[in-house]
Short mmCIF file of C-alpha atoms in Angstrom, two decimals:
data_model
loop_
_atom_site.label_atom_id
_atom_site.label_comp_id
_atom_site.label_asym_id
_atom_site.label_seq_id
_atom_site.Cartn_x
_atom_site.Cartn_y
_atom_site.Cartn_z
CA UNK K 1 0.00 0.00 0.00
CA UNK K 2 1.36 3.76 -1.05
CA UNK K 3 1.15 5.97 1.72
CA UNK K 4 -0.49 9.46 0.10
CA UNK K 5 0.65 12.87 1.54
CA UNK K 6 -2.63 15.15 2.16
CA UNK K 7 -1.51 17.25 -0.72
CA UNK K 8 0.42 15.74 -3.07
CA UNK K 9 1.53 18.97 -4.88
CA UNK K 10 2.60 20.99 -2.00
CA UNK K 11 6.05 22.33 -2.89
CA UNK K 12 7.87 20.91 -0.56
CA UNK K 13 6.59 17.70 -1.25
CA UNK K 14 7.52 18.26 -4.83
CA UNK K 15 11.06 18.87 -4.36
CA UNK K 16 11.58 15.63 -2.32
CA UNK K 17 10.05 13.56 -4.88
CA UNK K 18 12.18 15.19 -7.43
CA UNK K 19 15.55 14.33 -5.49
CA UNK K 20 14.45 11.24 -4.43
CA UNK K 21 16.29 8.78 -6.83
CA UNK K 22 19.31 10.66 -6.12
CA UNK K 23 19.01 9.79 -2.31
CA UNK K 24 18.20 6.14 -2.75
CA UNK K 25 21.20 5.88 -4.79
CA UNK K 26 23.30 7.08 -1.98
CA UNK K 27 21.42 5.38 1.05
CA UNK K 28 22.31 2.30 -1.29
CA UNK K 29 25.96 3.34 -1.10
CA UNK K 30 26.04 3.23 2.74
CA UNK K 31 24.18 -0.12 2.47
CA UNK K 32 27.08 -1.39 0.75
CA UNK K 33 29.83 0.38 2.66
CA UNK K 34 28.57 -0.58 6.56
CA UNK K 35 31.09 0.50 9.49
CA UNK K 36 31.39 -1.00 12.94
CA UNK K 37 30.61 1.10 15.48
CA UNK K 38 33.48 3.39 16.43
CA UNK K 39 34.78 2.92 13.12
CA UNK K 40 32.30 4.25 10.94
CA UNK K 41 35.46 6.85 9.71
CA UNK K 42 33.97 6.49 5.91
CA UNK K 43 30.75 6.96 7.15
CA UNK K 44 31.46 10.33 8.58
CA UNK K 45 33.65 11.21 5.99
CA UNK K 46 31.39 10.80 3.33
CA UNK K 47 28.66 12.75 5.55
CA UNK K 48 30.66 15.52 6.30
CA UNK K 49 31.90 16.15 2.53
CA UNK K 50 27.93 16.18 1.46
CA UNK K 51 26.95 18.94 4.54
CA UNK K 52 29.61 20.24 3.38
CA UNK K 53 28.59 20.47 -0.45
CA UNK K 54 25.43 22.19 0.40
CA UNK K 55 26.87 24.90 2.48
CA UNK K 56 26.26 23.14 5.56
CA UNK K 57 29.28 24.02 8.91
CA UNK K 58 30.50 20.65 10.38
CA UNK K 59 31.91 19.92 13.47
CA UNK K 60 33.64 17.06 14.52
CA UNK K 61 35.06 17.71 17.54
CA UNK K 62 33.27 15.46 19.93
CA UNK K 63 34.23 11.65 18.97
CA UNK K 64 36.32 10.23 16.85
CA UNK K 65 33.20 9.49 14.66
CA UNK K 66 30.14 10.86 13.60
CA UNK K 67 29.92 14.31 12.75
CA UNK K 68 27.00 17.18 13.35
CA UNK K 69 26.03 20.07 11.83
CA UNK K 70 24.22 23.29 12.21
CA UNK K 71 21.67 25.45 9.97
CA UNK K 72 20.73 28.70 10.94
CA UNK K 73 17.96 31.26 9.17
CA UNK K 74 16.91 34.20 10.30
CA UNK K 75 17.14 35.85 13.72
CA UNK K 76 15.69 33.24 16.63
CA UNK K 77 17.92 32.00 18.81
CA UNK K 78 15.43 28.97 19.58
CA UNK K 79 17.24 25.55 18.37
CA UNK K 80 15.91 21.86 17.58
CA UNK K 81 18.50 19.20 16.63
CA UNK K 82 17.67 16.00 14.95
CA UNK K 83 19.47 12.99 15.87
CA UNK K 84 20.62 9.63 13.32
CA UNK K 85 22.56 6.98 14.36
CA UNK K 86 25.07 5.37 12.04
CA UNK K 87 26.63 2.70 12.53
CA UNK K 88 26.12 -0.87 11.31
CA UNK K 89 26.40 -4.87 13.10
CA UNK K 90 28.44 -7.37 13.04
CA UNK K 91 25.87 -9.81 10.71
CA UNK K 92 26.93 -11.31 7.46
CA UNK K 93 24.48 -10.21 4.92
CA UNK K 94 22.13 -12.87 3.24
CA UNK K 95 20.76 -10.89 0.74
CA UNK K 96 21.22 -10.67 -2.87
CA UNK K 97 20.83 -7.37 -3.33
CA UNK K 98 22.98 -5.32 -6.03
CA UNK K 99 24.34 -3.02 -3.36
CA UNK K 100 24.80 -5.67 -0.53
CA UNK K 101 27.19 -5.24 2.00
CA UNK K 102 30.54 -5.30 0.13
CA UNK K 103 32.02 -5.96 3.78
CA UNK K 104 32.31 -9.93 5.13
CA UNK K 105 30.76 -10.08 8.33
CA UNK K 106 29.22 -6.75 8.24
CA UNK K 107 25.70 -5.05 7.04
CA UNK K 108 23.04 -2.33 7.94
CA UNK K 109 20.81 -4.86 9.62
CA UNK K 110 19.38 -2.27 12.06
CA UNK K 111 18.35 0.18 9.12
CA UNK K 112 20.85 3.64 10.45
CA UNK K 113 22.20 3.56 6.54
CA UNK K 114 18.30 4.97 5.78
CA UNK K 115 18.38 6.71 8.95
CA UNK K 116 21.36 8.45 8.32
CA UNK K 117 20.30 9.05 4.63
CA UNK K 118 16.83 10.38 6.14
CA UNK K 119 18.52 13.06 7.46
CA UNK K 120 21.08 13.86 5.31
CA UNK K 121 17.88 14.46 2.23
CA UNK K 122 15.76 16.86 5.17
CA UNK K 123 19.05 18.86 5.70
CA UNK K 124 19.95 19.75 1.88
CA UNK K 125 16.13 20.77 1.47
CA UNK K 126 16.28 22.90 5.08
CA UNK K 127 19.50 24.60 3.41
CA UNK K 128 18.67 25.18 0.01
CA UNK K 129 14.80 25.67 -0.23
CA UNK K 130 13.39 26.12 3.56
CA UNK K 131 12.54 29.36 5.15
CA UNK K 132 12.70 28.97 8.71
CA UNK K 133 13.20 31.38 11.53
CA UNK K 134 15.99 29.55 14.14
CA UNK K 135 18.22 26.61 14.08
CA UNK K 136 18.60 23.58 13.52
CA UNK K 137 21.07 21.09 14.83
CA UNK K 138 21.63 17.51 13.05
CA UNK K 139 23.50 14.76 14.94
CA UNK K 140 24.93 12.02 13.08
CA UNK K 141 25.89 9.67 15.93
CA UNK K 142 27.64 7.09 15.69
CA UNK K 143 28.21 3.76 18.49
CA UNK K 144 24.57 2.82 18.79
CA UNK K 145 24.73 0.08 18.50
CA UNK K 146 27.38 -1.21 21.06
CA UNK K 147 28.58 1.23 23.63
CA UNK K 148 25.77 4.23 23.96
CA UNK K 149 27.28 6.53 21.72
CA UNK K 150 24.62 9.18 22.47
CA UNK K 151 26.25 9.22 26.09
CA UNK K 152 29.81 9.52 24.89
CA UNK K 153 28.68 12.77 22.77
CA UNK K 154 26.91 14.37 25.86
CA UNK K 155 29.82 13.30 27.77
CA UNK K 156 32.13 15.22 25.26
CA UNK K 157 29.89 18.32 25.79
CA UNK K 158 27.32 17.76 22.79
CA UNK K 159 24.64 19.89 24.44
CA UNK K 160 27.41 22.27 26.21
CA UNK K 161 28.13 23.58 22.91
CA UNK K 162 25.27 23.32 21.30
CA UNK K 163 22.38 23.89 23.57
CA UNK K 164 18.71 23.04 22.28
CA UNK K 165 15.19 23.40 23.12
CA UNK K 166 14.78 19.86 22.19
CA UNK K 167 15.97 16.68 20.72
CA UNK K 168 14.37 13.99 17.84
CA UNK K 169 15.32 10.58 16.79
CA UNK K 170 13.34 8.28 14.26
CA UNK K 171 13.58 4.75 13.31
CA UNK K 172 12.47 2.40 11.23
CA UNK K 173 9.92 -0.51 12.80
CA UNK K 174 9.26 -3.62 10.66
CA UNK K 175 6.06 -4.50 11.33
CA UNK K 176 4.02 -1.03 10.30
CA UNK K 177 3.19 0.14 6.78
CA UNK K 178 5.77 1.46 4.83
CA UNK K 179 6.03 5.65 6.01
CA UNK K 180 3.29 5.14 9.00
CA UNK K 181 4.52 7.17 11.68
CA UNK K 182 4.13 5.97 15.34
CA UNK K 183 4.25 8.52 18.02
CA UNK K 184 3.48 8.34 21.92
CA UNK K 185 4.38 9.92 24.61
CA UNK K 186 5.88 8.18 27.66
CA UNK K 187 8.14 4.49 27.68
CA UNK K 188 9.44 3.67 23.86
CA UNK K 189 12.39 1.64 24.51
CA UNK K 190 13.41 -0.20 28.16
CA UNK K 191 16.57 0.30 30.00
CA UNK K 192 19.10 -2.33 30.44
CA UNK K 193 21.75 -3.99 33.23
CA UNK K 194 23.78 -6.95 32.21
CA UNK K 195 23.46 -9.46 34.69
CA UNK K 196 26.67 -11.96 35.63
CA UNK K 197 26.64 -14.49 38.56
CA UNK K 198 29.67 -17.03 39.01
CA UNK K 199 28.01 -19.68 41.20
CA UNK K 200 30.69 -20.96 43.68
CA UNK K 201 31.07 -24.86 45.05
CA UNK K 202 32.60 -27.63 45.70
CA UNK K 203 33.63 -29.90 42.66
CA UNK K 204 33.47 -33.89 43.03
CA UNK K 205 32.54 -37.14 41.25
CA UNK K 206 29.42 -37.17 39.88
CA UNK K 207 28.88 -40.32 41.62
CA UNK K 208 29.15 -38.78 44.92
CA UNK K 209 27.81 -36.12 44.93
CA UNK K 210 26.76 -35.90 48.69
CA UNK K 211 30.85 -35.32 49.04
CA UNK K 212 30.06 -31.89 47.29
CA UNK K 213 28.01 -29.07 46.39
CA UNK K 214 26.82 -29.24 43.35
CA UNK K 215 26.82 -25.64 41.13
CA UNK K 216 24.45 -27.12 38.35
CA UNK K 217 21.64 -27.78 40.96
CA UNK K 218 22.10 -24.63 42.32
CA UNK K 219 21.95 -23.17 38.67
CA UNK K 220 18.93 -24.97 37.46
CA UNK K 221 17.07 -23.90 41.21
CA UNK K 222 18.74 -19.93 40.58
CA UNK K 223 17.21 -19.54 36.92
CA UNK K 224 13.71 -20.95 37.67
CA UNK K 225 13.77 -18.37 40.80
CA UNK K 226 14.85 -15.32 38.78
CA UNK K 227 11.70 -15.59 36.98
CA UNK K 228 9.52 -15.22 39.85
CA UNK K 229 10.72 -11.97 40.88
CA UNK K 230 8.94 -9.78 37.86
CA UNK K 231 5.80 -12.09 38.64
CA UNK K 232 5.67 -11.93 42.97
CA UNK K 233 7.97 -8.94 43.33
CA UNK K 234 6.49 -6.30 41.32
CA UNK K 235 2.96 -4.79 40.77
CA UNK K 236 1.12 -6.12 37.49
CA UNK K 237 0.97 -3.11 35.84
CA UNK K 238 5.04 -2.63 36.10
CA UNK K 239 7.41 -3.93 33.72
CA UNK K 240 10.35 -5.91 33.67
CA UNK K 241 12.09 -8.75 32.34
CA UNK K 242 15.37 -10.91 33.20
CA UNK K 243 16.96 -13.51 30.93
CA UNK K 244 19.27 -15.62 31.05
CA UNK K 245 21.60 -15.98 28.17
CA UNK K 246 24.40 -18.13 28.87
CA UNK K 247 25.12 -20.72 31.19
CA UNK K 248 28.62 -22.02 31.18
CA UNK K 249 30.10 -25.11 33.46
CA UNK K 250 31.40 -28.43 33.48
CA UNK K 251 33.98 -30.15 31.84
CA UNK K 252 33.09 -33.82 31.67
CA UNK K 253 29.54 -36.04 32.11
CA UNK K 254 31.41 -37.37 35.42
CA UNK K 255 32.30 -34.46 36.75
CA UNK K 256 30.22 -31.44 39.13
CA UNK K 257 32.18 -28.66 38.34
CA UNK K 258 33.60 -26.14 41.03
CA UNK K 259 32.27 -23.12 39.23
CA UNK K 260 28.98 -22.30 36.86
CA UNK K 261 28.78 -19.24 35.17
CA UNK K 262 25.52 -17.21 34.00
CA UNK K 263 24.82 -14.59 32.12
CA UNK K 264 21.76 -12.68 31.22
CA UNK K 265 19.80 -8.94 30.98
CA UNK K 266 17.32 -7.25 33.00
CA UNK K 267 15.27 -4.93 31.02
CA UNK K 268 12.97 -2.25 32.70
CA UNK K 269 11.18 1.20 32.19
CA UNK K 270 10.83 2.70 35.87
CA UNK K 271 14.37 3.00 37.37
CA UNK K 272 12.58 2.24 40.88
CA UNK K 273 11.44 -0.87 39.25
CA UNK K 274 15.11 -1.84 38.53
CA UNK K 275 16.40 -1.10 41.93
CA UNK K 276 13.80 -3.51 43.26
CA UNK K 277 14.68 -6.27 41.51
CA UNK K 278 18.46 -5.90 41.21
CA UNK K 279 17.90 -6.19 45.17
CA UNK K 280 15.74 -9.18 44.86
CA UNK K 281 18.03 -11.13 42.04
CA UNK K 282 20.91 -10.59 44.81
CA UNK K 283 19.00 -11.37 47.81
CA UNK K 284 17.52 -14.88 46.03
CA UNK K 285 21.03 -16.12 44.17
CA UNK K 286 22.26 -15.78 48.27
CA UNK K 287 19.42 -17.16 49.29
CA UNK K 288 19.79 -20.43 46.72
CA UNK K 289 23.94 -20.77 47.67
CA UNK K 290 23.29 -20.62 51.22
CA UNK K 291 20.49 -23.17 50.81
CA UNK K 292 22.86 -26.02 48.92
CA UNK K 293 25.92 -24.62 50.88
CA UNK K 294 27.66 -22.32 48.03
CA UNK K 295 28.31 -19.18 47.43
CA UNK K 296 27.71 -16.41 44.86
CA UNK K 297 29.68 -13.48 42.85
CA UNK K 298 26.90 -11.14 41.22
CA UNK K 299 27.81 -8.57 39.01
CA UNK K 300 25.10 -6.13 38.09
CA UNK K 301 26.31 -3.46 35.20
CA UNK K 302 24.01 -0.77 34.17
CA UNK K 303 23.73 -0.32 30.43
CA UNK K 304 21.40 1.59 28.76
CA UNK K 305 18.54 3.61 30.35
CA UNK K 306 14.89 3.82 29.08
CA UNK K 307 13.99 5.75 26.05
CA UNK K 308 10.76 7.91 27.60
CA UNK K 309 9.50 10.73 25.40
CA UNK K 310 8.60 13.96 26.89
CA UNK K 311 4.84 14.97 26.77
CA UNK K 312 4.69 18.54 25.30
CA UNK K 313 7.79 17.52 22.36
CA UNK K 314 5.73 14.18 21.66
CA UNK K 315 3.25 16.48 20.90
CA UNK K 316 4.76 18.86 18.25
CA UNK K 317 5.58 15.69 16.61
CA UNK K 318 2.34 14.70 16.58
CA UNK K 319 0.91 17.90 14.94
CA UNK K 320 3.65 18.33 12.46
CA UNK K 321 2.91 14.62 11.32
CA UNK K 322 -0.76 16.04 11.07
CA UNK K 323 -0.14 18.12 8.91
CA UNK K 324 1.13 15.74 6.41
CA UNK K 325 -0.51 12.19 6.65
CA UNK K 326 -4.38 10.97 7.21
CA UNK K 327 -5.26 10.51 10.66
CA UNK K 328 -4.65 6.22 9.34
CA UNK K 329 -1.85 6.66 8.70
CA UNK K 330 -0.27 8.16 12.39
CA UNK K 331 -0.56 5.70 15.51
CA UNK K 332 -0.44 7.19 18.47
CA UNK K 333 -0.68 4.00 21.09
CA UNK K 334 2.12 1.77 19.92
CA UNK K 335 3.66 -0.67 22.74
CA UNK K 336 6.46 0.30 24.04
CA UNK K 337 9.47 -2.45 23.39
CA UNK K 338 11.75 -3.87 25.77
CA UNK K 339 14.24 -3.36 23.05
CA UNK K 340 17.04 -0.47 23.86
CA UNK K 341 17.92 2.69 22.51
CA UNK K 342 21.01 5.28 23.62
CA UNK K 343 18.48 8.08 22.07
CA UNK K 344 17.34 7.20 26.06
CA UNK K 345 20.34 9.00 27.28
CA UNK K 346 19.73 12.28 24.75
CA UNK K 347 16.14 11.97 26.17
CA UNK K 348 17.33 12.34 29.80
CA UNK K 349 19.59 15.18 29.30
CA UNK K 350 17.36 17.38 27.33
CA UNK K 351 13.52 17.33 26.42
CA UNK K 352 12.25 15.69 23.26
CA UNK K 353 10.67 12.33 21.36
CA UNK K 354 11.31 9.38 19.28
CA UNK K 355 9.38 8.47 17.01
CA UNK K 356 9.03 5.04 14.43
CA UNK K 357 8.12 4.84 10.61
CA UNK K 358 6.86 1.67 9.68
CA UNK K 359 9.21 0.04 7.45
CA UNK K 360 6.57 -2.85 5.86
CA UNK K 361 4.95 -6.02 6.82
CA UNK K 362 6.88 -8.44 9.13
CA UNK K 363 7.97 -10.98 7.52
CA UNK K 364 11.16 -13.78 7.99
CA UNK K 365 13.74 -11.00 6.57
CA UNK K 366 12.07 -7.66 7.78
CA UNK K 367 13.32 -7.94 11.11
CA UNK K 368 15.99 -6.06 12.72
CA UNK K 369 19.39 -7.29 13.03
CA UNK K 370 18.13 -10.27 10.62
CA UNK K 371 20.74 -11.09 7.85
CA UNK K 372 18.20 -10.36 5.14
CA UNK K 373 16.98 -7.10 6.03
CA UNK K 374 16.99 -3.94 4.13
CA UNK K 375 15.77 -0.31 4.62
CA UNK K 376 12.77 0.33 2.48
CA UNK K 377 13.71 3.34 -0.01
CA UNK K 378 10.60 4.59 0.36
CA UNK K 379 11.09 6.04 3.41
CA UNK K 380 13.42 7.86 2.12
CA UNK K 381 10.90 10.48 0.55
CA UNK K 382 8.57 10.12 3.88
CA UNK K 383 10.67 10.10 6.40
CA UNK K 384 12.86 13.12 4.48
CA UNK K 385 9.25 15.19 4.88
CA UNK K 386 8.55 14.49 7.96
CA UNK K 387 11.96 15.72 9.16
CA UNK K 388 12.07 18.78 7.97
CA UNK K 389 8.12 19.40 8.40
CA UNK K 390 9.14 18.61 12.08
CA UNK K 391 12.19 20.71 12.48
CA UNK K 392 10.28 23.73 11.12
CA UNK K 393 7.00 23.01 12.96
CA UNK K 394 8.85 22.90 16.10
CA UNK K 395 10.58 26.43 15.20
CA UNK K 396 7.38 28.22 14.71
CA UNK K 397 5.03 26.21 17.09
CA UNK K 398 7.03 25.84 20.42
CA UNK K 399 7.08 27.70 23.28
#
């Protein structure tokens, strides 16, 4: 199905459907040229020389990759930045597509080479056709994908320099029509802590085990316990979720092992919610050691935080989306995931939203991080609109 603008012949419109072709050509060049994260150096390169091209000032100055830029019009001092992340996974690509990845082991699974490409088509048409009154800020971020980039950049004094009066991120969600846009205020993505718990025993035959203490019983009792905690800890109507991942002991069928390790995640929304039950997966893993007569190391590393959108910004995107699509074709009570997102830690530090466009019908290869996925192009021309119908609402809307 072909998503319609409200009116097809509105200028602005126009000129995005004119450059389109030239825009899928090059969000098919970063398909075929994806960058680690933290080494997406071509990546930013090749950014940088197009703002560049069109007039656009560049700074670099914060990471070693990733590059922003700043337009400025007229006289207001109010600012909005828009936000795309970059870099690409560590997947082999299974498509046979005539710009696949031209890098083993690597591909745009996640969808940032439209993201980033997005972006890049609302900023030449902000600088060389749009009349707005302000400025705007664009992020290209890289390190999404693996170590919270966003953070590193606020770290480095992102919004120091370059203070704004708020802060946008889109991506793609398989799943939705092709350029539906899915906006809500509140949770969008959960935050995370890496759980790690090296269960501690003593190792003997298998035979006798009464001479020892066995670590896989105490595993097998610690990972059926875990699971109670969301269910008789917590309130219904909260959310969280712990997993475990990897479970790693034993060398031989005749042998309990001294030492079994686990791995897993805790995903939340509510930080009180995760201080609760990071209390309660320590206090139960003692609990199950000092029951068989072991003993427990438990690591609990905070990762990402929740992605929660802030009410009045979620808003203007709203409206600015209303003012190009059908009512249809904007949902506005998606489920939040307990998928995670460093926009969470841009969120945080300064007001804002994220927001999805639907990238097609799920199906075995439209999934993220799936070795056949692919960006759809035409979200290109939607998501190109919506940006810069967003950056400019927000200019001469907010207050």
């Amino acid at each position: 199905m072909t998503l319609n603008f409200l009116d097809e012949n509105q200028e602005t419109i126009q000129w995005f459907k004119n450059h389109t072709n030239e825009f899928v050509e090059l969000r098919r060049h970063f398909h075929a040229h994806p960058e680690l994260s933290k080494k997406e150096f071509s990546t930013t390169e090749k950014i940088k020389e197009l703002l560049e091209s069109w007039g656009i000032s560049t700074d670099r100055s914060f990471l070693e990759t990733g590059v922003v830029a700043l337009l400025k019009k007229g006289t207001s001092t109010k600012r909005v930045a828009l936000r795309a992340d970059i870099d690409a996974l560590p997947i082999d690509e299974s498509t046979n597509l005539n710009y696949k990845s031209k890098s083993d082991g690597i591909m745009h699974a996640c969808g940032h080479d439209g993201h980033l490409t997005m972006l890049l088509f609302a900023a030449k048409y902000l600088q060389e056709e749009a009349n707005f009154d302000g400025e705007i800020l664009l992020i290209f971020q890289p390190n999404e994908e693996d170590s919270a980039g966003a953070r590193d950049m606020i770290q480095a004094g992102l919004f120091q320099k370059y203070p704004v009066d708020a802060v946008y991120a889109m991506h793609n969600f398989p799943g939705a029509p092709v350029g539906q846009l899915l906006i809500k205020d509140g949770p969008q993505m959960a935050g995370t802590v890496a759980i790690d718990i090296d269960l501690h025993g003593v190792g003997c035959h298998a035979a006798h085990p009464y001479k020892g203490v066995d670590t896989i019983v105490m595993a097998a009792h610690l990972i059926v316990a875990l699971q109670t905690i969301p269910a008789r800890n917590l309130s219904a109507i909260d959310s969280a979720i712990i997993t475990i991942g990897t479970i790693h002991g034993g060398t031989a069928h005749n042998v309990i092992p001294e030492t079994v390790k686990l791995t897993g995640t805790l995903r939340y929304f509510d930080p009180l919610v995760r201080d609760t039950v990071k209390r309660r997966i320590q206090e139960v893993t003692d609990g199950i050691c000092q029951t068989f007569g072991g003993r427990a190391d438990v690591r609990l590393t905070e990762g990402y935080i929740a992605t929660i959108n802030h009410t009045k910004e979620t808003d203007i995107a709203l409206k600015a989306a209303q003012t190009l699509f059908d009512a249809k074709d904007i949902v506005t009570d998606k489920v939040p995931s307990m998928g995670a997102e460093d926009f969470g830690f841009m969120l945080a530090d300064q007001k804002g939203a994220y927001v999805y466009i639907g990238n097609g019908h799920d199906s075995c290869t439209n999934k993220l991080h799936n070795a056949g996925f692919d960006f759809h192009d035409d979200n290109l021309l939607y998501g190109g609109v919506y940006w810069a119908t967003l950056a400019q609402y927000f200019l001469d809307n907010a207050q």
